[in-house]
Amino acid sequence: MVVFTIRKTHRTKWALFCLSLFVVITYRCFSTVPVSRKVGLSANSSQFTFNGEPFRILGGSIHYFRVPRAYWRDRLMKMKACGINTLTTSVPWNLHQPQRKIFNFDMELDLEAYINLAAEMGLWVILRPGPYISSELDLGGLPSWLLQDDNMKLRTTYHGFTEAVEIFWNKLIPKVVPLQFKNGGPIIAVQVENEYGSFAKDDDYMPFIKEALQSRGISELLLTSHNHNTIKSGGVEGALRSLKLQKLNQRDIQNLNIIQPNRPTIVMDYCTGWYDVWGELHHVLPPEDAISTVIQILRLGMSINLYMFHGGSSFGFMSGGVAEPYYKALVTSYDYDAPLSEAGEYTQKYHLLRNVFTEFHSKSLPEMPNLQHKQAYEQVIMYQHMSLWDALTFTEGPFQSHVPISMENIPTNNMNGQSYGYTLYETTITTGGLLTSGDNVKDRATVFVNKDYIGIFKRQNLKLDIPDGEGQRTLSLLVENCGRVNRGRNLDKQRKGLVGDIFLNNIPLRDFTIYSLEMKPDFISNLYQAPWKELPIRPSFPSFFMGQLSTYGYSFDTFVKLPGWVKGVVFINGINLGRYWSIGPQQTLYVPGPLINRRVNHVIVFEEQECDYILNFLDTADLGMEQDIQ
């Protein structure tokens, strides 16, 4: 028997040594991560190898910023139980750097915590740091303050863009370098940009992005992702090209194999569904069609990443827009008809995929986690009211400008401009006549004279008749950024608000007072303390309405529906759930349980046009009438 004699002065060091030894032994016994960290993911033959052994990527995308942090573990456990071995996630630059000198990596934006949790779940990680990620985000995830530069050329080597990228990556990349496989973390590959060549082409850009990653310590396998138009043109030497598709096309595979022979093939974006836009139907991909394509991909020996495995929600003003064939704004839900629903529920696709992926595992898959209960709460009747005009005292500003200026150039947010929400422009008129907007309203303006509603400027309605009146009157235009397009050839032209002159009888209007209505948390917090009024019989619009949701015991997920309301935004306990619009398809907004307090919950709704003062809280989602994806 060996007897250790420990002096009192050394007990602390001995305890720390024992604790460290215990952690190492436990990690090596129970971690699914191999101890050897020399090789990593390799693409030097026709099949991926990982740590020297053949490896098939069975991936799925979940965006941490679209899921409440309290539900990260639940969603990743469900991913693991489906047979997924690799998590992919994109990094939204616009959310992490909302202003030039302000960076946010907290709460739902704690990327390091998310990646570490994936490792704890036994998932490998493919990171997509952008800088452009698309992902149906406003401006494709690029920060709007970039557009303050009139000469800005996004996704090029234009110095104003590359300098901004380097500043952001000086903050971001050091956070993820220690999380690479060779450094003991779960990151096995990093994607360089996204679909480059589709809508932008600068021969020096992709090499710049690649060098910017590697010079900051990125050393794992590099990937690029392409649709059929960019397989040849959008790659970069030293990065494995991958495919983006929804239906298998043998020609695309052949073209890819010609460009990079004897290299593994991965469908980096197999689209499990599609996004929705306001005014159309809810897009769905029949489960049998989706699974049939997945099986074909796997039978060909290819790797796959499901985009999305779980979509989540574009809370707040996060959602973008599409420009082709004409502008359409994206809805709040990012359900995407994915295998896991917006609220994390299992779908038929999930069960079918689990059956398929089971065949690629030597051990039984983990048990499927139980689902969270969904609750239909009592109706909320709005009992207090505050007109938009009364709420203006709680905004930053107002600001004066001789000519209209875009929201990005309003001197707010430490001179970074306004990113999202509404902007109110007011000027004085002395006559009636024809008001014309041309193409200078981005994206939708509600027009008032002396606070009386006149009409709406939108892309199909560029003229309004202004009634005659006596003396000076106030003309107001409440302009909404409905979402900057997230892809296309016109990213550089996505300035919002009034981007040029508005004419009355062919004379340009001048001398504007401008209010920024970004509706950030501090603004909503101030509204709670404001002098609200009892709801009148005939309230004015636009207006804020307030009510209370009462709960008892544990807080559950729910879905808010606004029958009789037209268009606006819903806030619960100061959190912006997103936009609603009666034109559909989306009919409910997802309310995660962690956002709900026990007992009293303050509900504020900003409504532009009309409402019936009642909110329903349901236990099921309603994303609208469905349409199969063609």
XYZ file of C-alpha atoms in Angstrom:
630
model
C 0.000 0.000 0.000
C 1.259 3.453 -0.940
C 0.628 6.189 1.564
C 0.602 9.829 0.445
C 1.449 12.472 2.994
C 0.167 15.890 1.905
C 1.300 19.027 3.595
C -1.333 21.562 4.440
C 0.288 24.215 2.254
C -0.029 21.986 -0.813
C -3.629 20.804 -0.350
C -5.097 23.406 -2.707
C -2.697 22.514 -5.500
C -3.283 18.804 -4.935
C -7.056 19.285 -5.055
C -6.790 21.204 -8.322
C -4.546 18.483 -9.779
C -7.016 15.753 -8.816
C -9.914 17.727 -10.242
C -8.059 18.274 -13.543
C -7.183 14.567 -13.737
C -10.807 13.613 -13.094
C -12.022 15.962 -15.880
C -9.547 14.512 -18.380
C -10.437 10.908 -17.537
C -14.173 11.621 -17.669
C -13.853 13.475 -20.977
C -11.896 10.627 -22.560
C -14.305 8.003 -21.288
C -17.567 9.655 -22.222
C -16.849 12.133 -24.997
C -17.708 11.146 -28.546
C -14.807 13.332 -29.734
C -11.675 11.328 -30.612
C -8.581 11.989 -28.518
C -6.283 12.362 -31.551
C -6.510 15.829 -33.069
C -4.034 15.697 -35.945
C -6.003 14.930 -39.079
C -9.571 16.246 -38.939
C -11.940 16.231 -41.914
C -10.142 15.568 -45.189
C -11.354 15.757 -48.798
C -8.271 14.381 -50.540
C -10.026 11.386 -52.108
C -13.438 10.539 -53.514
C -14.717 10.016 -49.976
C -14.432 12.180 -46.871
C -12.122 10.866 -44.199
C -12.225 12.008 -40.617
C -9.343 11.330 -38.295
C -8.120 8.947 -40.975
C -11.346 6.931 -41.206
C -14.112 7.066 -43.879
C -16.780 9.577 -42.866
C -20.183 10.600 -44.168
C -21.539 14.026 -43.210
C -25.183 13.773 -42.187
C -25.737 17.439 -41.458
C -28.538 19.766 -40.528
C -28.844 23.547 -40.191
C -30.198 25.289 -37.099
C -29.618 29.025 -36.635
C -28.885 29.844 -33.006
C -30.205 33.383 -33.495
C -33.642 32.104 -34.555
C -34.133 29.875 -31.509
C -34.548 31.027 -27.878
C -31.397 30.125 -25.993
C -33.456 28.176 -23.471
C -34.404 25.811 -26.315
C -30.960 25.286 -27.857
C -30.417 22.031 -25.968
C -33.857 20.688 -26.852
C -33.407 21.361 -30.571
C -29.909 19.864 -30.673
C -31.025 16.765 -28.743
C -33.783 16.255 -31.301
C -31.221 16.682 -34.065
C -28.988 14.039 -32.507
C -31.950 11.687 -32.048
C -32.752 11.979 -35.761
C -29.340 10.590 -36.707
C -27.668 13.880 -37.638
C -23.936 13.906 -36.864
C -23.052 17.461 -37.922
C -24.632 20.814 -37.094
C -24.231 23.704 -39.521
C -24.931 27.271 -38.547
C -24.476 30.692 -40.118
C -23.202 33.835 -38.380
C -25.348 36.992 -38.827
C -22.973 39.946 -39.019
C -25.822 42.474 -38.752
C -26.966 41.084 -35.394
C -23.474 40.703 -33.931
C -22.364 44.209 -34.959
C -25.454 46.440 -34.944
C -23.243 49.546 -34.853
C -19.663 50.121 -35.997
C -18.214 50.107 -32.483
C -20.746 47.857 -30.786
C -20.452 44.055 -30.830
C -22.953 41.620 -29.317
C -22.164 37.993 -28.488
C -24.568 37.598 -25.561
C -27.792 35.655 -24.930
C -29.158 34.238 -28.220
C -26.015 35.543 -29.929
C -23.526 33.629 -27.740
C -21.975 31.669 -30.589
C -19.266 30.091 -28.433
C -21.830 28.688 -26.005
C -23.860 27.296 -28.909
C -20.880 25.542 -30.465
C -19.785 24.155 -27.103
C -23.291 22.842 -26.514
C -23.169 21.079 -29.886
C -19.942 19.413 -28.781
C -21.609 18.342 -25.540
C -24.399 16.787 -27.608
C -21.803 14.823 -29.627
C -22.333 16.871 -32.802
C -19.630 18.094 -35.136
C -19.985 21.627 -36.496
C -19.639 23.257 -39.910
C -19.424 27.015 -39.440
C -20.644 29.499 -42.033
C -19.230 32.872 -40.917
C -20.178 34.774 -44.067
C -19.641 37.681 -44.160
C -22.726 37.351 -46.400
C -25.000 34.449 -45.427
C -28.347 35.208 -47.160
C -30.488 32.984 -44.867
C -33.554 35.106 -45.697
C -32.227 37.804 -43.337
C -32.482 41.553 -43.869
C -29.672 42.413 -46.349
C -28.514 38.797 -46.243
C -27.046 39.311 -42.784
C -24.950 42.350 -43.713
C -25.243 45.412 -41.407
C -27.277 48.288 -42.811
C -24.746 50.930 -41.712
C -22.562 49.778 -44.604
C -25.049 51.564 -46.867
C -24.182 54.968 -45.405
C -21.358 54.919 -47.931
C -22.931 56.104 -51.199
C -20.228 54.248 -53.159
C -20.544 50.986 -51.245
C -20.077 47.826 -53.296
C -21.082 44.898 -51.114
C -19.399 41.516 -51.532
C -16.453 42.959 -53.460
C -12.935 44.090 -52.636
C -14.144 47.678 -52.398
C -12.055 49.065 -49.530
C -15.062 50.220 -47.484
C -16.434 46.686 -47.460
C -13.198 44.759 -46.891
C -12.171 47.055 -44.032
C -15.522 46.476 -42.324
C -15.212 42.704 -42.794
C -11.766 42.671 -41.226
C -12.893 44.699 -38.217
C -15.776 42.293 -37.590
C -13.676 39.183 -38.121
C -11.035 40.529 -35.755
C -13.743 40.110 -33.101
C -15.444 36.964 -34.418
C -12.699 34.638 -35.627
C -10.641 34.590 -32.389
C -13.770 33.291 -30.657
C -14.073 30.271 -32.952
C -10.413 29.390 -33.613
C -10.101 27.536 -30.254
C -13.273 25.616 -31.139
C -11.744 24.025 -34.235
C -11.188 20.265 -34.280
C -7.401 20.506 -34.214
C -7.659 22.685 -31.114
C -9.966 20.293 -29.301
C -13.310 21.684 -30.468
C -16.132 20.406 -32.692
C -15.656 22.639 -35.788
C -14.564 20.342 -38.627
C -15.113 22.669 -41.607
C -15.695 26.347 -42.402
C -17.602 27.715 -45.367
C -16.104 30.577 -47.380
C -18.848 33.136 -48.146
C -22.110 31.854 -49.660
C -23.199 31.218 -53.253
C -20.662 33.677 -54.592
C -20.961 34.289 -58.309
C -24.774 34.226 -58.396
C -25.260 37.944 -57.887
C -21.777 39.392 -57.418
C -18.504 38.813 -59.212
C -15.117 40.149 -58.232
C -12.229 37.837 -59.104
C -10.246 39.031 -56.094
C -13.070 38.743 -53.551
C -13.122 35.028 -52.744
C -9.313 34.830 -52.413
C -9.533 37.814 -50.036
C -12.175 36.096 -47.888
C -10.205 32.840 -47.815
C -6.998 34.619 -46.808
C -8.842 36.662 -44.178
C -10.049 33.433 -42.549
C -6.762 31.566 -42.714
C -4.618 34.485 -41.583
C -6.738 34.656 -38.421
C -6.216 30.995 -37.597
C -8.879 29.040 -39.484
C -7.157 25.762 -40.379
C -9.947 23.218 -40.911
C -11.361 22.122 -44.271
C -12.777 25.010 -46.304
C -16.005 24.709 -48.303
C -17.956 26.819 -50.757
C -21.649 26.391 -51.596
C -23.164 26.798 -55.078
C -26.352 26.499 -57.052
C -26.206 25.236 -60.625
C -25.286 28.707 -61.939
C -22.151 29.136 -59.830
C -20.529 25.691 -59.723
C -17.872 26.889 -62.149
C -17.609 30.570 -61.315
C -18.074 30.987 -57.572
C -15.369 28.861 -55.988
C -11.866 29.535 -54.761
C -8.728 27.439 -55.009
C -8.170 25.353 -51.911
C -11.839 25.111 -50.913
C -14.097 22.148 -51.674
C -17.108 23.123 -53.781
C -20.514 21.850 -52.713
C -24.026 21.877 -54.140
C -27.256 23.637 -53.240
C -30.410 21.970 -54.553
C -33.914 20.748 -53.856
C -34.183 18.237 -56.699
C -31.309 16.016 -57.741
C -29.821 16.962 -61.089
C -27.257 14.533 -62.499
C -25.839 17.249 -64.763
C -24.900 19.384 -61.764
C -23.140 16.435 -60.144
C -21.284 15.674 -63.368
C -20.200 19.301 -63.735
C -18.964 19.331 -60.167
C -17.005 16.091 -60.666
C -15.395 17.512 -63.802
C -14.287 20.650 -61.928
C -12.963 18.745 -58.909
C -12.340 15.076 -59.851
C -11.638 12.487 -57.176
C -13.025 14.695 -54.444
C -15.999 13.912 -52.175
C -19.387 15.346 -53.083
C -21.623 17.040 -50.545
C -24.997 18.690 -50.991
C -24.347 21.502 -48.548
C -27.866 22.901 -48.879
C -30.535 20.317 -49.484
C -33.643 22.494 -49.092
C -36.179 20.611 -46.974
C -38.834 23.254 -47.693
C -38.931 26.915 -48.619
C -39.519 30.379 -47.236
C -42.833 32.268 -47.364
C -43.643 35.811 -48.485
C -46.548 38.032 -47.497
C -49.498 37.807 -49.849
C -48.853 34.273 -51.118
C -49.426 30.740 -49.787
C -47.433 28.701 -47.279
C -44.858 26.648 -49.194
C -44.492 22.974 -48.341
C -42.416 20.148 -49.795
C -44.298 16.823 -49.536
C -42.438 14.457 -47.157
C -42.317 11.646 -49.700
C -40.621 13.942 -52.249
C -38.076 15.168 -49.706
C -37.167 11.703 -48.439
C -36.932 10.297 -51.951
C -34.293 12.908 -52.844
C -32.378 12.352 -49.596
C -32.241 8.616 -50.295
C -30.986 9.247 -53.834
C -28.227 11.496 -52.547
C -27.103 8.971 -49.961
C -27.216 6.031 -52.401
C -24.797 7.928 -54.628
C -22.342 7.956 -51.738
C -22.675 11.703 -51.204
C -22.792 13.618 -47.931
C -25.714 15.889 -47.148
C -26.720 18.880 -45.062
C -30.415 19.583 -44.534
C -31.283 23.256 -44.896
C -33.165 23.719 -42.686
C -33.361 20.907 -40.140
C -35.134 23.375 -37.853
C -35.914 26.889 -39.070
C -37.258 28.704 -36.022
C -38.486 32.297 -36.171
C -37.254 35.591 -37.615
C -38.150 37.476 -34.453
C -38.379 41.248 -34.517
C -37.539 42.853 -37.846
C -35.016 40.155 -38.768
C -36.689 38.881 -41.953
C -35.579 40.056 -45.381
C -37.221 40.246 -48.795
C -36.878 38.962 -52.326
C -36.471 41.119 -55.421
C -37.232 38.811 -58.327
C -39.433 38.988 -60.268
C -40.553 41.909 -58.067
C -40.159 42.915 -54.434
C -41.901 40.742 -51.837
C -41.402 40.844 -48.078
C -40.724 37.658 -46.120
C -42.972 36.576 -43.265
C -41.907 36.330 -39.622
C -42.045 32.541 -39.367
C -39.021 30.623 -40.598
C -40.729 27.271 -40.196
C -39.431 26.420 -43.700
C -41.527 23.226 -43.672
C -38.458 21.709 -41.990
C -38.306 18.302 -40.222
C -38.644 20.117 -36.881
C -41.413 22.707 -36.913
C -41.019 26.350 -35.896
C -41.938 25.370 -32.327
C -39.676 22.293 -32.283
C -42.354 19.703 -32.966
C -41.732 16.469 -34.844
C -43.106 16.244 -38.359
C -43.606 13.347 -40.741
C -40.347 14.371 -42.427
C -38.535 13.977 -39.123
C -39.769 10.424 -38.566
C -38.988 9.385 -42.139
C -35.502 10.899 -41.966
C -34.835 9.142 -38.671
C -35.651 5.826 -40.310
C -33.265 6.602 -43.178
C -30.384 7.848 -41.023
C -30.633 4.884 -38.653
C -29.011 2.740 -41.353
C -25.855 4.883 -41.194
C -25.219 4.324 -37.487
C -23.745 1.212 -35.898
C -25.440 1.980 -32.594
C -29.074 2.708 -31.820
C -30.064 6.357 -32.041
C -30.879 8.226 -28.817
C -34.487 8.287 -27.669
C -36.542 11.132 -29.064
C -36.955 13.867 -26.426
C -40.443 14.599 -25.179
C -42.253 17.537 -26.740
C -43.016 20.704 -24.825
C -46.649 21.274 -23.976
C -48.429 23.983 -25.958
C -51.011 26.113 -24.175
C -54.141 27.899 -25.362
C -54.355 30.832 -22.942
C -57.356 33.031 -22.340
C -58.051 35.869 -24.730
C -56.334 39.172 -24.121
C -58.547 42.221 -24.438
C -56.628 45.416 -25.078
C -57.729 48.063 -22.603
C -55.270 50.924 -23.096
C -54.376 53.031 -26.090
C -51.668 55.451 -27.217
C -51.658 57.082 -30.627
C -48.492 57.091 -32.690
C -48.340 60.864 -32.355
C -48.341 60.663 -28.556
C -45.583 58.034 -28.630
C -43.216 60.229 -30.628
C -41.930 61.891 -27.466
C -40.244 58.579 -26.565
C -38.233 58.360 -29.783
C -34.698 59.605 -30.326
C -34.734 62.936 -32.092
C -36.593 64.351 -33.928
C -34.188 65.173 -36.736
C -34.416 67.973 -39.270
C -33.505 67.690 -42.939
C -34.104 69.986 -45.877
C -34.551 66.999 -48.200
C -35.748 63.442 -47.532
C -32.980 61.119 -46.335
C -32.948 57.349 -46.113
C -33.316 55.693 -42.725
C -29.675 54.543 -42.915
C -28.553 58.188 -43.021
C -30.660 59.471 -40.139
C -28.191 60.678 -37.452
C -29.381 58.198 -34.831
C -27.787 55.210 -33.046
C -24.442 56.950 -32.547
C -24.510 58.134 -36.163
C -24.956 54.576 -37.461
C -28.399 55.338 -38.851
C -31.639 53.421 -38.424
C -31.599 49.739 -39.350
C -35.173 48.469 -39.027
C -38.783 49.356 -38.344
C -40.630 52.527 -39.285
C -39.595 56.099 -40.041
C -41.999 59.044 -39.846
C -41.394 61.966 -42.211
C -43.373 65.178 -41.667
C -43.467 68.412 -43.631
C -45.805 71.374 -44.123
C -48.082 71.849 -47.130
C -50.368 74.741 -48.032
C -52.374 73.201 -50.869
C -53.927 69.991 -52.064
C -53.254 68.190 -55.308
C -51.466 65.150 -56.649
C -48.816 63.554 -54.431
C -46.384 61.331 -56.348
C -43.634 59.110 -54.988
C -41.967 57.581 -58.018
C -39.730 54.778 -56.786
C -38.593 56.662 -53.707
C -40.706 54.962 -51.009
C -39.017 51.902 -49.563
C -41.083 49.912 -48.934
C -44.530 51.075 -47.895
C -45.808 54.449 -46.670
C -49.036 55.327 -44.919
C -49.914 58.977 -45.669
C -51.720 61.431 -43.369
C -52.716 65.101 -43.469
C -53.135 66.644 -40.021
C -53.135 63.048 -38.696
C -56.078 62.065 -40.920
C -55.494 58.995 -43.063
C -55.196 59.688 -46.813
C -53.884 56.470 -48.359
C -50.916 54.173 -48.897
C -47.888 54.486 -51.130
C -46.576 51.144 -52.296
C -44.979 49.795 -55.413
C -48.293 49.371 -57.198
C -49.659 52.706 -56.038
C -47.353 55.660 -56.687
C -49.933 58.494 -56.671
C -52.336 59.889 -54.079
C -54.834 62.750 -54.188
C -54.391 65.218 -51.335
C -57.625 67.105 -50.516
C -57.606 70.888 -50.468
C -57.571 72.671 -47.127
C -57.018 76.034 -45.534
C -53.683 77.317 -44.247
C -50.657 75.257 -43.354
C -51.195 71.571 -42.761
C -48.880 68.731 -41.699
C -48.242 66.004 -44.252
C -46.970 62.796 -42.611
C -45.541 59.697 -44.283
C -45.039 56.661 -42.039
C -42.578 54.523 -44.010
C -41.877 50.882 -43.149
C -38.757 48.938 -44.009
C -40.518 45.650 -44.805
C -37.173 43.870 -45.147
C -34.115 44.512 -47.269
C -33.714 41.855 -49.943
C -31.413 39.060 -48.833
C -30.141 38.147 -52.302
C -29.973 39.471 -55.833
C -28.060 42.000 -57.885
C -29.325 45.049 -56.008
C -27.961 44.564 -52.487
C -26.115 47.869 -52.799
C -29.433 49.657 -53.424
C -31.310 48.493 -50.332
C -31.582 51.830 -48.572
C -34.964 52.263 -46.899
C -37.345 55.048 -45.915
C -37.634 57.948 -48.340
C -34.675 57.524 -50.667
C -35.483 60.495 -52.914
C -37.927 63.299 -53.544
C -41.682 63.175 -53.016
C -43.618 65.623 -55.197
C -46.827 67.593 -54.637
C -48.100 68.944 -57.946
C -44.670 68.201 -59.433
C -42.919 70.350 -56.819
C -40.480 68.485 -54.509
C -41.356 68.651 -50.818
C -38.777 70.168 -48.492
C -37.961 70.774 -44.797
C -38.748 67.477 -43.092
C -38.989 66.577 -39.439
C -37.990 62.919 -39.095
C -38.736 60.453 -36.277
C -36.939 57.123 -35.992
C -39.296 54.322 -34.902
C -36.962 51.348 -34.696
C -39.008 50.134 -31.702
C -36.012 48.779 -29.831
C -36.399 47.373 -26.278
C -35.608 50.667 -24.555
C -38.358 52.403 -26.543
C -40.917 49.747 -25.598
C -39.722 49.876 -21.981
C -40.324 53.623 -21.947
C -43.798 53.082 -23.372
C -44.718 50.973 -20.349
C -44.147 54.054 -18.188
C -46.033 56.374 -20.555
C -49.400 58.008 -19.790
C -51.669 55.560 -21.596
C -55.337 56.362 -22.083
C -58.370 54.173 -21.707
C -59.370 52.644 -25.013
C -61.802 55.048 -26.736
C -64.789 53.866 -28.726
C -63.133 54.955 -31.966
C -59.354 55.118 -31.505
C -57.107 56.792 -34.041
C -54.582 54.891 -36.146
C -51.713 54.145 -36.216
C -51.672 53.365 -32.507
C -50.200 51.261 -29.756
C -52.577 49.061 -27.758
C -51.809 47.389 -24.449
C -53.306 44.467 -22.570
C -52.278 41.758 -20.108
C -51.865 38.026 -20.539
C -52.408 36.249 -17.234
C -50.774 32.858 -16.685
C -50.640 30.485 -13.750
C -47.875 28.044 -12.948
C -45.385 26.973 -15.602
C -45.171 29.028 -18.806
C -45.781 27.114 -22.014
C -45.339 27.833 -25.704
C -48.338 29.412 -27.372
C -49.339 31.097 -30.631
C -50.951 34.520 -30.850
C -53.610 35.177 -33.490
C -55.010 38.612 -34.300
C -58.360 38.272 -36.086
C -59.685 41.659 -37.168
C -56.268 43.297 -37.016
C -54.670 44.429 -40.300
C -50.916 45.033 -40.071
C -48.408 45.683 -37.341
C -46.047 44.301 -34.725
C -46.563 42.363 -31.466
C -44.457 42.787 -28.301
C -44.647 40.549 -25.230
C -42.772 41.690 -22.123
C -40.788 44.048 -24.333
C -39.744 41.339 -26.833
C -40.587 41.951 -30.491
C -42.240 38.743 -31.752
C -42.364 40.056 -35.314
C -44.756 41.386 -37.914
C -48.304 40.226 -38.623
C -50.320 41.055 -41.736
C -53.873 40.045 -42.564
C -52.968 39.229 -46.181
C -51.254 36.077 -44.895
C -50.243 33.381 -45.343
C -49.022 33.401 -41.732
C -51.925 33.728 -39.305
C -50.207 33.181 -35.924
C -46.983 34.342 -34.300
C -44.970 31.859 -32.237
C -44.575 32.798 -28.555
C -41.901 30.625 -26.871
C -42.627 29.734 -23.267
C -39.383 31.276 -21.948
C -40.638 34.706 -23.026
C -43.740 34.380 -20.848
C -43.702 35.411 -17.190
C -45.700 33.707 -14.522
C -48.890 35.612 -13.723
C -48.691 38.992 -15.519
C -47.430 39.545 -19.057
C -47.578 42.911 -20.778
C -48.709 42.747 -24.400
C -48.274 45.737 -26.718
C -49.447 45.761 -30.317
C -48.606 48.445 -32.847
C -51.398 48.500 -35.439
C -51.266 50.620 -38.577
C -54.887 50.645 -39.762
C -57.669 48.805 -37.910
C -58.280 46.269 -35.137
C -60.917 44.617 -32.956
C -58.884 44.860 -29.680
C -58.802 41.080 -28.962
C -55.837 38.679 -29.167
C -56.307 34.916 -29.165
C -53.658 32.576 -27.781
C -53.792 29.116 -29.354
C -52.030 25.799 -28.796
C -51.407 25.189 -32.503
C -49.721 27.216 -35.222
C -51.528 28.488 -38.302
C -49.121 29.273 -41.124
C -51.839 29.599 -43.736
C -53.154 27.741 -46.744
C -50.530 25.431 -48.203
C -49.012 25.208 -51.660
C -46.662 22.466 -52.841
C -43.253 23.720 -53.952
C -42.856 23.439 -57.696
